[in-house]
Tab-separated table of C-alpha atoms in Angstrom:
chain	number	residue	atom	x	y	z
A	18	MET	CA	20.863	5.682	-69.041
A	19	SER	CA	18.427	6.930	-71.842
A	20	VAL	CA	16.607	10.033	-71.833
A	21	ALA	CA	13.277	8.243	-72.337
A	22	SER	CA	13.691	6.512	-68.769
A	23	ILE	CA	14.942	9.799	-67.179
A	24	ASN	CA	11.776	11.749	-68.284
A	25	PRO	CA	9.390	9.329	-66.479
A	26	ALA	CA	11.400	9.754	-63.296
A	27	ARG	CA	11.671	13.392	-63.496
A	28	SER	CA	7.677	13.819	-63.956
A	29	MET	CA	6.989	11.648	-60.960
A	30	LEU	CA	9.365	13.887	-58.895
A	31	GLN	CA	7.723	16.953	-60.154
A	32	ARG	CA	4.101	15.512	-59.520
A	33	ALA	CA	5.122	14.471	-55.938
A	34	ALA	CA	6.570	17.825	-55.431
A	35	LYS	CA	3.413	19.349	-56.522
A	36	GLY	CA	1.376	17.219	-54.196
A	37	GLY	CA	3.603	17.980	-51.377
A	38	VAL	CA	3.094	21.536	-51.808
A	39	GLY	CA	-0.643	21.059	-51.982
A	40	MET	CA	-0.454	19.242	-48.668
A	41	ASP	CA	1.365	21.963	-47.290
A	42	LYS	CA	-1.275	24.490	-48.143
A	43	ILE	CA	-4.097	22.238	-46.662
A	44	LEU	CA	-2.219	21.792	-43.389
A	45	GLU	CA	-1.892	25.530	-43.006
A	46	SER	CA	-5.437	26.070	-42.576
A	47	GLY	CA	-6.362	26.276	-38.843
A	48	ARG	CA	-9.344	24.344	-39.042
A	49	VAL	CA	-7.878	21.470	-40.537
A	50	ARG	CA	-4.931	21.334	-37.977
A	51	GLY	CA	-7.460	21.507	-35.228
A	52	PHE	CA	-9.650	18.633	-36.761
A	53	ILE	CA	-6.678	16.463	-36.881
A	54	THR	CA	-5.638	17.468	-33.514
A	55	SER	CA	-9.035	16.788	-32.047
A	56	LEU	CA	-9.924	13.462	-33.939
A	57	PRO	CA	-8.589	11.139	-31.300
A	58	LEU	CA	-10.597	12.919	-28.477
A	59	MET	CA	-13.662	12.928	-30.719
A	60	THR	CA	-13.138	9.321	-31.547
A	61	LEU	CA	-13.087	8.529	-27.740
A	62	LEU	CA	-16.308	10.841	-26.807
A	63	ILE	CA	-18.094	9.294	-29.839
A	64	GLY	CA	-17.349	5.782	-29.007
A	65	PHE	CA	-17.618	5.798	-25.195
A	66	LEU	CA	-19.951	8.850	-24.511
A	67	VAL	CA	-22.078	9.498	-27.340
A	68	ILE	CA	-23.041	6.077	-28.680
A	69	PRO	CA	-23.404	4.473	-25.471
A	70	LEU	CA	-25.631	7.399	-24.063
A	71	THR	CA	-27.697	7.533	-27.257
A	72	TYR	CA	-28.648	3.857	-26.808
A	73	ILE	CA	-29.476	4.380	-23.166
A	74	VAL	CA	-31.884	7.267	-23.923
A	75	TRP	CA	-33.347	5.456	-27.032
A	76	GLY	CA	-33.795	2.227	-24.904
A	77	SER	CA	-35.715	4.272	-22.011
A	78	PHE	CA	-38.419	5.221	-24.749
A	79	GLU	CA	-38.681	1.760	-25.828
A	80	GLY	CA	-37.036	2.771	-29.191
A	81	SER	CA	-39.507	3.456	-31.831
A	82	GLN	CA	-42.481	3.493	-29.718
A	83	LEU	CA	-41.471	6.598	-28.124
A	84	SER	CA	-43.103	5.593	-24.601
A	85	PHE	CA	-42.871	7.784	-21.678
A	86	GLY	CA	-44.319	5.294	-19.574
A	87	HIS	CA	-41.164	4.518	-17.558
A	88	TYR	CA	-40.549	8.094	-16.685
A	89	SER	CA	-44.090	8.449	-15.433
A	90	ARG	CA	-43.464	5.274	-13.421
A	91	ILE	CA	-40.492	6.851	-11.742
A	92	PHE	CA	-42.097	10.151	-10.725
A	93	THR	CA	-45.564	8.593	-9.774
A	94	SER	CA	-44.200	5.513	-7.857
A	95	GLY	CA	-43.729	6.494	-4.216
A	96	THR	CA	-40.985	4.093	-3.554
A	97	ASN	CA	-38.924	5.329	-6.609
A	98	LEU	CA	-39.446	9.120	-5.707
A	99	ASN	CA	-38.392	8.501	-2.172
A	100	ILE	CA	-35.116	6.607	-3.286
A	101	LEU	CA	-34.283	9.651	-5.535
A	102	LEU	CA	-35.041	11.974	-2.485
A	103	TYR	CA	-32.893	9.664	-0.093
A	104	THR	CA	-30.077	9.963	-2.729
A	105	LEU	CA	-30.212	13.832	-2.717
A	106	ARG	CA	-30.341	13.944	0.899
A	107	ILE	CA	-27.235	11.651	1.476
A	108	GLY	CA	-25.319	13.195	-1.072
A	109	LEU	CA	-25.949	16.546	0.566
A	110	ILE	CA	-25.095	15.380	4.085
A	111	VAL	CA	-21.964	13.577	3.028
A	112	THR	CA	-20.765	16.795	1.107
A	113	ILE	CA	-21.510	19.068	3.951
A	114	PHE	CA	-19.675	16.470	6.163
A	115	SER	CA	-16.670	16.257	3.939
A	116	LEU	CA	-15.876	19.736	3.397
A	117	ALA	CA	-16.546	20.689	7.025
A	118	ILE	CA	-14.080	17.969	7.975
A	119	GLY	CA	-11.456	18.606	5.241
A	120	TYR	CA	-11.459	22.383	5.113
A	121	PRO	CA	-9.212	22.822	8.412
A	122	VAL	CA	-6.872	20.098	7.191
A	123	ALA	CA	-6.479	21.906	3.708
A	124	TYR	CA	-5.773	25.165	5.651
A	125	LEU	CA	-2.978	23.693	7.553
A	126	LEU	CA	-1.348	22.228	4.190
A	127	THR	CA	-1.131	25.916	3.178
A	128	LYS	CA	0.584	26.861	6.352
A	129	ILE	CA	3.430	24.222	6.914
A	130	GLY	CA	6.676	23.375	5.543
A	131	SER	CA	7.677	21.033	2.874
A	132	ARG	CA	8.471	18.054	5.043
A	133	SER	CA	5.190	18.214	7.243
A	134	PHE	CA	3.160	18.819	3.892
A	135	THR	CA	4.838	15.610	2.316
A	136	ALA	CA	4.188	13.560	5.629
A	137	ILE	CA	0.570	14.723	5.820
A	138	SER	CA	-0.028	14.377	2.122
A	139	ILE	CA	1.063	10.419	2.345
A	140	PHE	CA	-1.640	9.857	5.055
A	141	VAL	CA	-4.183	11.490	2.823
A	142	LEU	CA	-2.942	9.909	-0.647
A	143	VAL	CA	-2.822	6.163	0.884
A	144	PRO	CA	-6.868	6.013	1.466
A	145	LEU	CA	-7.403	8.097	-1.697
A	146	PHE	CA	-5.760	5.407	-3.879
A	147	THR	CA	-7.075	2.480	-2.008
A	148	ALA	CA	-9.769	0.703	-3.590
A	149	PHE	CA	-13.497	1.626	-2.378
A	150	LEU	CA	-14.178	-2.026	-2.018
A	151	ILE	CA	-11.273	-2.297	0.413
A	152	ARG	CA	-12.149	0.783	2.421
A	153	THR	CA	-15.725	-0.505	2.582
A	154	TYR	CA	-14.841	-4.010	3.860
A	155	ALA	CA	-12.855	-2.239	6.738
A	156	TRP	CA	-15.917	-0.365	7.910
A	157	MET	CA	-17.651	-3.331	8.012
A	158	LEU	CA	-15.191	-4.784	10.263
A	159	ILE	CA	-15.098	-1.589	12.442
A	160	LEU	CA	-19.125	-1.138	12.628
A	161	GLY	CA	-20.058	-4.687	12.979
A	162	ARG	CA	-21.453	-6.408	16.042
A	163	GLU	CA	-17.923	-7.911	16.627
A	164	GLY	CA	-16.266	-4.950	15.388
A	165	VAL	CA	-13.877	-2.506	16.913
A	166	ILE	CA	-16.190	-0.006	18.178
A	167	ASN	CA	-18.588	-2.544	19.935
A	168	ASN	CA	-15.893	-4.620	21.303
A	169	THR	CA	-14.170	-1.365	22.631
A	170	LEU	CA	-17.627	-0.327	24.310
A	171	ILE	CA	-18.109	-3.438	25.798
A	172	TRP	CA	-14.562	-3.877	27.174
A	173	LEU	CA	-14.962	-0.287	28.763
A	174	GLY	CA	-18.301	-0.929	30.332
A	175	ILE	CA	-20.285	1.552	28.373
A	176	ILE	CA	-22.597	-0.864	26.993
A	177	SER	CA	-23.586	-4.594	27.500
A	178	ALA	CA	-24.733	-5.661	24.250
A	179	PRO	CA	-23.588	-4.825	20.683
A	180	LEU	CA	-25.128	-1.656	18.972
A	181	GLN	CA	-26.545	-1.888	15.508
A	182	LEU	CA	-24.074	0.168	13.607
A	183	LEU	CA	-23.746	-1.762	10.530
A	184	ASN	CA	-26.514	-1.398	7.678
A	185	THR	CA	-27.693	1.883	8.954
A	186	THR	CA	-27.437	5.358	7.628
A	187	PHE	CA	-24.864	6.166	9.939
A	188	ALA	CA	-22.843	3.693	8.457
A	189	VAL	CA	-23.663	4.916	5.009
A	190	ILE	CA	-22.829	8.409	5.831
A	191	VAL	CA	-19.514	7.350	7.743
A	192	GLY	CA	-18.356	5.064	5.082
A	193	MET	CA	-19.123	7.752	2.136
A	194	THR	CA	-17.374	10.761	3.998
A	195	HIS	CA	-14.288	8.635	4.795
A	196	VAL	CA	-14.206	8.163	0.681
A	197	PHE	CA	-14.579	11.738	-0.149
A	198	ILE	CA	-12.460	13.543	2.623
A	199	PRO	CA	-9.129	13.345	0.649
A	200	MET	CA	-11.055	14.636	-2.451
A	201	ALA	CA	-12.232	17.662	-0.535
A	202	ILE	CA	-8.950	18.229	1.104
A	203	PHE	CA	-6.843	18.380	-2.215
A	204	THR	CA	-9.647	20.199	-4.090
A	205	MET	CA	-9.764	22.931	-1.507
A	206	TYR	CA	-6.197	23.016	-1.049
A	207	SER	CA	-5.575	23.700	-4.567
A	208	SER	CA	-7.677	26.936	-4.407
A	209	MET	CA	-6.488	28.065	-0.907
A	210	VAL	CA	-2.688	27.747	-1.552
A	211	ARG	CA	-3.238	30.731	-3.968
A	212	ILE	CA	-4.592	33.043	-1.324
A	213	ASP	CA	-2.166	35.625	-0.240
A	214	TYR	CA	-1.831	35.754	3.533
A	215	GLU	CA	-0.830	39.266	3.696
A	216	VAL	CA	-4.233	40.552	3.043
A	217	THR	CA	-5.483	38.862	6.106
A	218	ARG	CA	-2.445	40.163	8.097
A	219	ALA	CA	-3.020	43.590	6.713
A	220	ALA	CA	-6.728	43.482	7.977
A	221	GLN	CA	-5.442	42.631	11.523
A	222	ILE	CA	-3.015	45.638	11.436
A	223	LEU	CA	-6.069	47.716	10.557
A	224	GLY	CA	-7.902	46.449	13.941
A	225	ALA	CA	-9.881	43.258	12.619
A	226	THR	CA	-9.797	40.474	15.151
A	227	PRO	CA	-8.498	37.170	13.817
A	228	VAL	CA	-12.158	35.713	13.538
A	229	GLN	CA	-13.246	38.728	11.542
A	230	SER	CA	-10.226	38.778	9.187
A	231	PHE	CA	-10.780	34.904	8.440
A	232	SER	CA	-14.549	35.206	7.938
A	233	ARG	CA	-14.533	38.465	5.974
A	234	ILE	CA	-11.530	37.987	3.993
A	235	TYR	CA	-9.966	34.683	3.695
A	236	PHE	CA	-13.068	32.406	3.865
A	237	PRO	CA	-14.907	34.366	1.048
A	238	MET	CA	-11.731	33.922	-1.056
A	239	SER	CA	-11.581	30.382	-0.265
A	240	LEU	CA	-15.189	29.824	-1.511
A	241	PRO	CA	-14.402	28.826	-5.107
A	242	GLY	CA	-12.511	26.103	-3.956
A	243	VAL	CA	-15.196	25.201	-1.595
A	244	PHE	CA	-17.687	25.098	-4.215
A	245	SER	CA	-15.555	23.337	-6.600
A	246	ALA	CA	-14.998	20.513	-4.058
A	247	GLY	CA	-18.547	20.357	-2.923
A	248	ILE	CA	-20.029	19.973	-6.584
A	249	LEU	CA	-17.508	17.230	-7.255
A	250	ILE	CA	-18.166	15.412	-3.948
A	251	PHE	CA	-22.144	15.776	-4.267
A	252	ILE	CA	-22.115	14.445	-8.148
A	253	SER	CA	-20.029	11.738	-7.202
A	254	ALA	CA	-22.197	10.766	-4.290
A	255	LEU	CA	-25.330	10.698	-6.247
A	256	GLY	CA	-24.043	7.906	-8.249
A	257	PHE	CA	-21.962	6.114	-5.570
A	258	TYR	CA	-22.923	2.101	-5.371
A	259	ILE	CA	-20.190	0.286	-3.540
A	260	THR	CA	-20.376	1.710	0.143
A	261	PRO	CA	-24.197	2.168	0.423
A	262	ALA	CA	-24.822	-1.328	-1.048
A	263	MET	CA	-22.320	-3.012	1.643
A	264	LEU	CA	-23.008	-0.745	4.729
A	265	GLY	CA	-26.558	0.243	4.300
A	266	GLY	CA	-29.634	-1.715	4.852
A	267	PRO	CA	-33.004	-2.185	2.828
A	268	SER	CA	-34.170	1.396	3.858
A	269	ASP	CA	-30.969	2.861	2.718
A	270	THR	CA	-31.422	2.264	-1.085
A	271	MET	CA	-29.957	4.783	-3.515
A	272	ILE	CA	-30.587	5.313	-6.881
A	273	SER	CA	-27.459	3.535	-8.147
A	274	ILE	CA	-28.543	0.454	-6.306
A	275	LEU	CA	-31.900	0.782	-7.671
A	276	ILE	CA	-30.651	0.714	-11.135
A	277	VAL	CA	-28.240	-2.123	-10.633
A	278	SER	CA	-31.113	-4.088	-9.094
A	279	GLN	CA	-33.463	-3.351	-12.062
A	280	MET	CA	-30.890	-4.149	-14.801
A	281	THR	CA	-29.378	-7.318	-13.086
A	282	THR	CA	-32.141	-8.921	-10.854
A	283	LEU	CA	-35.479	-7.545	-12.136
A	284	LEU	CA	-34.306	-7.539	-15.805
A	285	ASN	CA	-36.142	-4.440	-16.543
A	286	PHE	CA	-33.830	-2.885	-18.938
A	287	GLU	CA	-36.036	0.008	-20.100
A	288	LEU	CA	-36.939	1.295	-16.551
A	289	GLY	CA	-33.154	1.056	-15.563
A	290	TYR	CA	-32.359	3.114	-18.551
A	291	ALA	CA	-34.849	5.793	-17.722
A	292	THR	CA	-33.831	5.799	-14.080
A	293	ALA	CA	-30.315	6.362	-15.534
A	294	VAL	CA	-31.534	9.328	-17.727
A	295	VAL	CA	-33.100	10.756	-14.775
A	296	LEU	CA	-30.020	10.493	-12.834
A	297	LEU	CA	-27.970	12.196	-15.605
A	298	LEU	CA	-30.590	14.894	-15.743
A	299	VAL	CA	-30.436	15.723	-11.906
A	300	THR	CA	-26.635	15.980	-12.556
A	301	ILE	CA	-26.942	18.546	-15.387
A	302	GLY	CA	-29.420	20.493	-13.238
A	303	ILE	CA	-26.819	20.646	-10.372
A	304	LEU	CA	-24.070	21.799	-12.699
A	305	PHE	CA	-26.716	24.588	-14.026
A	306	VAL	CA	-27.382	25.589	-10.480
A	307	ALA	CA	-23.781	25.668	-9.771
A	308	SER	CA	-22.982	27.787	-12.780
A	309	LEU	CA	-25.161	30.568	-10.948
A	310	PHE	CA	-22.445	30.912	-8.456
A	311	ILE	CA	-19.047	30.222	-10.159
A	312	PRO	CA	-17.874	29.420	-13.355
A	313	LEU	CA	-17.728	25.702	-14.083
A	314	GLU	CA	-14.037	26.172	-15.424
A	315	MET	CA	-13.111	26.658	-12.123
A	316	ILE	CA	-14.028	23.150	-10.942
A	317	TRP	CA	-10.878	21.780	-12.806
A	318	SER	CA	-8.869	24.873	-13.388
A	319	SER	CA	-5.761	25.403	-11.341
A	320	SER	CA	-4.586	28.659	-13.013
A	321	ASP	CA	-3.382	31.445	-10.818
A	322	SER	CA	-5.701	33.826	-12.421
A	323	SER	CA	-7.118	36.483	-9.732
A	324	LEU	CA	-10.665	35.554	-8.539
A	325	SER	CA	-11.442	39.446	-8.590
A	326	ASP	CA	-11.249	39.133	-12.562
A	327	VAL	CA	-14.362	37.043	-12.586
A	328	SER	CA	-17.433	38.836	-12.875
A	329	PRO	CA	-20.099	37.657	-9.836
A	330	ARG	CA	-22.711	35.561	-11.013
A	331	ALA	CA	-26.405	36.111	-10.169
A	332	GLY	CA	-26.171	33.479	-6.984
A	333	ALA	CA	-23.178	35.305	-5.943
A	334	ARG	CA	-25.132	38.454	-6.062
A	335	PHE	CA	-27.784	37.226	-4.124
A	336	PHE	CA	-25.838	35.945	-1.228
A	337	ARG	CA	-23.955	39.450	-1.217
A	338	THR	CA	-27.501	40.956	-0.460
A	339	VAL	CA	-28.186	38.480	2.039
A	340	LYS	CA	-24.991	38.967	3.771
A	341	SER	CA	-25.560	42.834	3.902
A	342	ALA	CA	-29.079	42.094	5.344
A	343	LEU	CA	-27.604	39.915	7.963
A	344	ASN	CA	-24.681	41.857	8.789
A	345	PRO	CA	-25.548	42.684	12.361
A	346	ILE	CA	-26.011	39.044	13.131
A	347	LEU	CA	-22.799	38.137	11.488
A	348	VAL	CA	-20.938	40.895	13.780
A	349	LEU	CA	-22.432	39.338	17.066
A	350	ALA	CA	-21.532	35.926	16.010
A	351	GLU	CA	-17.925	37.062	15.026
A	352	THR	CA	-17.571	38.650	18.429
A	353	VAL	CA	-19.045	35.369	20.238
A	354	ALA	CA	-16.730	33.287	18.254
A	355	HIS	CA	-13.621	35.574	18.935
A	356	ALA	CA	-14.069	35.196	22.602
A	357	THR	CA	-14.505	31.422	22.291
A	358	THR	CA	-11.597	30.566	20.172
A	359	LYS	CA	-9.176	33.263	21.725
A	360	PRO	CA	-7.578	30.683	23.924
A	361	LEU	CA	-6.921	28.497	20.663
A	362	LEU	CA	-5.496	31.183	18.535
A	363	THR	CA	-1.764	30.383	19.270
A	364	ARG	CA	0.971	30.913	16.910
A	365	ASN	CA	2.008	27.241	16.516
A	366	GLY	CA	-1.709	26.311	15.947
A	367	ARG	CA	-1.475	23.317	18.365
A	368	TRP	CA	-5.365	22.682	18.070
A	369	LEU	CA	-5.125	22.650	14.294
A	370	TRP	CA	-2.252	20.017	14.446
A	371	GLY	CA	-4.222	17.913	16.886
A	372	TYR	CA	-7.318	18.134	14.762
A	373	THR	CA	-5.408	17.159	11.586
A	374	ILE	CA	-4.036	14.206	13.774
A	375	ILE	CA	-7.522	12.990	14.640
A	376	ILE	CA	-8.616	13.129	10.929
A	377	LEU	CA	-5.415	11.205	9.698
A	378	VAL	CA	-5.997	8.376	12.182
A	379	PHE	CA	-9.820	8.170	10.891
A	380	LEU	CA	-8.622	7.978	7.341
A	381	THR	CA	-6.052	5.459	8.080
A	382	ALA	CA	-7.494	3.279	10.773
A	383	PRO	CA	-9.792	1.325	8.323
A	384	LEU	CA	-6.740	0.385	6.280
A	385	VAL	CA	-4.756	-0.725	9.531
A	386	VAL	CA	-7.700	-2.786	10.529
A	387	VAL	CA	-7.634	-4.685	7.131
A	388	PHE	CA	-3.951	-5.443	7.287
A	389	ILE	CA	-4.178	-6.799	10.781
A	390	ILE	CA	-7.138	-9.094	9.766
A	391	SER	CA	-5.204	-10.225	6.857
A	392	PHE	CA	-2.859	-12.171	9.136
A	393	SER	CA	-5.610	-14.015	11.024
A	394	SER	CA	-5.771	-17.822	10.894
A	395	SER	CA	-9.338	-17.622	12.222
A	396	PRO	CA	-12.019	-19.029	9.500
A	397	PHE	CA	-14.272	-16.156	10.734
A	398	VAL	CA	-13.773	-12.358	10.444
A	399	VAL	CA	-13.422	-11.012	13.977
A	400	PHE	CA	-11.406	-8.206	15.459
A	401	PRO	CA	-9.162	-8.594	17.212
A	402	PRO	CA	-8.250	-11.649	15.423
A	403	SER	CA	-7.455	-14.926	17.142
A	404	ARG	CA	-4.303	-16.689	16.975
A	405	LEU	CA	-2.774	-13.445	15.051
A	406	PHE	CA	0.732	-13.959	16.330
A	407	PRO	CA	1.127	-17.911	15.481
A	408	ALA	CA	-0.423	-17.011	11.873
A	409	LEU	CA	2.030	-13.892	11.348
A	410	VAL	CA	5.313	-16.019	12.483
A	411	GLY	CA	3.918	-19.240	10.589
A	412	LYS	CA	3.328	-17.336	7.274
A	413	THR	CA	6.527	-15.555	7.871
A	414	CYS	CA	8.215	-18.964	8.189
A	415	LYS	CA	6.825	-20.399	5.017
A	416	ARG	CA	7.380	-17.356	2.772
A	417	TYR	CA	11.300	-17.023	3.758
A	418	GLY	CA	12.162	-20.217	4.793
A	419	LEU	CA	14.945	-19.265	7.357
A	420	ALA	CA	14.598	-16.889	10.091
A	421	ALA	CA	11.911	-14.946	11.874
A	422	ILE	CA	13.535	-13.208	14.782
A	423	ILE	CA	11.025	-11.656	17.069
A	424	PRO	CA	12.535	-9.806	20.120
A	425	ILE	CA	9.537	-10.078	22.477
A	426	LEU	CA	10.317	-9.818	26.660
A	427	ALA	CA	9.675	-13.324	27.995
A	428	SER	CA	8.006	-14.008	31.282
A	429	ALA	CA	9.371	-17.521	31.931
A	430	ARG	CA	12.979	-18.313	33.073
A	431	HIS	CA	13.434	-21.785	31.475
A	432	SER	CA	14.057	-22.647	28.025
A	433	SER	CA	12.519	-25.458	26.307
A	434	PHE	CA	12.181	-26.624	22.658
A	435	GLY	CA	9.114	-27.641	20.392
A	436	TYR	CA	8.757	-29.563	16.945
A	437	CYS	CA	6.213	-28.301	14.892
A	438	ASP	CA	6.660	-31.542	12.549
A	439	ASP	CA	3.958	-33.405	14.203
A	440	TYR	CA	1.357	-33.273	16.960
A	441	ARG	CA	2.912	-33.185	20.616
A	442	ASN	CA	1.701	-31.746	23.660
A	443	HIS	CA	4.409	-29.481	24.615
A	444	GLY	CA	4.252	-27.479	27.953
A	445	GLY	CA	0.358	-28.212	28.295
A	446	ILE	CA	-0.447	-26.584	24.803
A	447	LEU	CA	-0.878	-29.045	21.880
A	448	ALA	CA	1.742	-27.882	18.870
A	449	ARG	CA	-0.111	-28.147	15.433
A	450	PRO	CA	1.658	-28.225	12.227
A	451	ASN	CA	2.267	-24.595	10.842
A	452	GLU	CA	1.813	-22.976	14.154
A	453	VAL	CA	4.286	-21.566	16.392
A	454	CYS	CA	4.449	-23.866	19.816
A	455	PHE	CA	3.472	-21.560	22.919
A	456	GLN	CA	3.481	-22.198	26.419
A	457	LYS	CA	1.605	-20.548	29.408
A	458	GLY	CA	3.918	-17.607	30.320
A	459	ALA	CA	6.279	-18.243	27.478
A	460	VAL	CA	6.691	-16.378	24.207
A	461	PRO	CA	8.698	-17.349	21.212
A	462	LEU	CA	11.926	-15.503	20.900
A	463	LEU	CA	13.637	-17.200	17.654
A	464	ALA	CA	12.031	-19.441	15.084
A	465	ILE	CA	14.299	-21.120	12.618
A	466	SER	CA	13.247	-23.231	9.631
A	467	PHE	CA	16.203	-25.379	8.415
A	468	ASP	CA	14.860	-27.009	5.380
A	469	GLY	CA	12.471	-24.162	4.066
A	470	SER	CA	9.763	-26.819	3.422
A	471	SER	CA	6.121	-25.405	2.811
A	472	ARG	CA	4.945	-28.496	4.770
A	473	HIS	CA	6.274	-27.681	7.976
A	474	CYS	CA	6.042	-24.177	9.472
A	475	CYS	CA	9.500	-24.260	11.606
A	476	ASP	CA	11.511	-27.271	12.541
A	477	LEU	CA	12.795	-25.598	15.856
A	478	ILE	CA	11.083	-23.230	18.154
A	479	VAL	CA	13.055	-21.616	20.949
A	480	CYS	CA	11.019	-20.355	23.482
A	481	LEU	CA	12.222	-18.758	26.870
């Protein structure tokens, strides 16, 4: 190899080495590393938040015309103002109910063992990870005129005609509370699990009653988690759409429904943009007010930092002053509460377990209703569904083709056979294709399909 061919290669390597050294010097800068690290996040924020939000704000002012007419229409129109106030009221009610219902459950989760914690968490997580539409549809079945509640009350003889439960404010509150209870439970639990129970135990050793140790020590220490859950639920409730749209009536219109109506039905995009901006400003105002009580980073923080390290905010100092002024009334309330709840304060906490079971039933009952309805063969949505058992067995035979063994006690003595491949009057009941042959006083014990065809449900039905 000649010297002339070696020198260009060596010079190229030297230049590359110098370039690498220069790149290392650039990467040593903290600002450059920080910019490179934050570049994906900045791209997401700019592409999915800044640009759409700028477009909405710009459209609310009608572009370069800079018109405030849509904003003045929102605050001068009695209908729009009532909808905004109704949204705030429903959000506040749902937040209070969700916190009050979820607080005892979150408290129990901090006291039980790992197996019980896992069991309860499953019953809370299943509704949490179920789509809003499915849960709302379930409440339509429960609260309807032919729903579970009305049919049960009529069967018990309490009422003679169905109650108007669906398309009411009550239905909206129940449906939204059902959605937000799991969020409240786990948000408060993440804060309550860090509280040292030895502090309350020490207070009782020093003479405090269980009610006093809870109200003066434990409850104030759990307030950051309560505030965090309340802020998350309230802000989410303001923009909720599916549940109020499906469970509420015309008088239960919330601001999210108004925005959708303006954008899709009335095609008034500018007014819809302005309404969305107003909702955003209300949310920012709520966060500002909340920052007066607790640091906003505590809403999503799960660190084990001591709450005493956080300097009290203006709102916290205000409540502390109010508490000092109302101390005699609080002492009287604690005395009455202790005398009332003393029989319930057992070591094993049976009342707390009973309450938690009731809440778990409330959370899972809509899902059970939807599961049962999914096997109905009726063309109408009613509960309890008609011909549920034939549809369930028929679908099982169709899907698996071989066997559906159903051990149910029979009330008849003689055995009989019915074929589902055509229409036959068997035992006084007409047997149809894709249905199990039923008799009066007889129930199917064994269903076998020989050919596994999807045209016929079961070739042979053995009834006792």
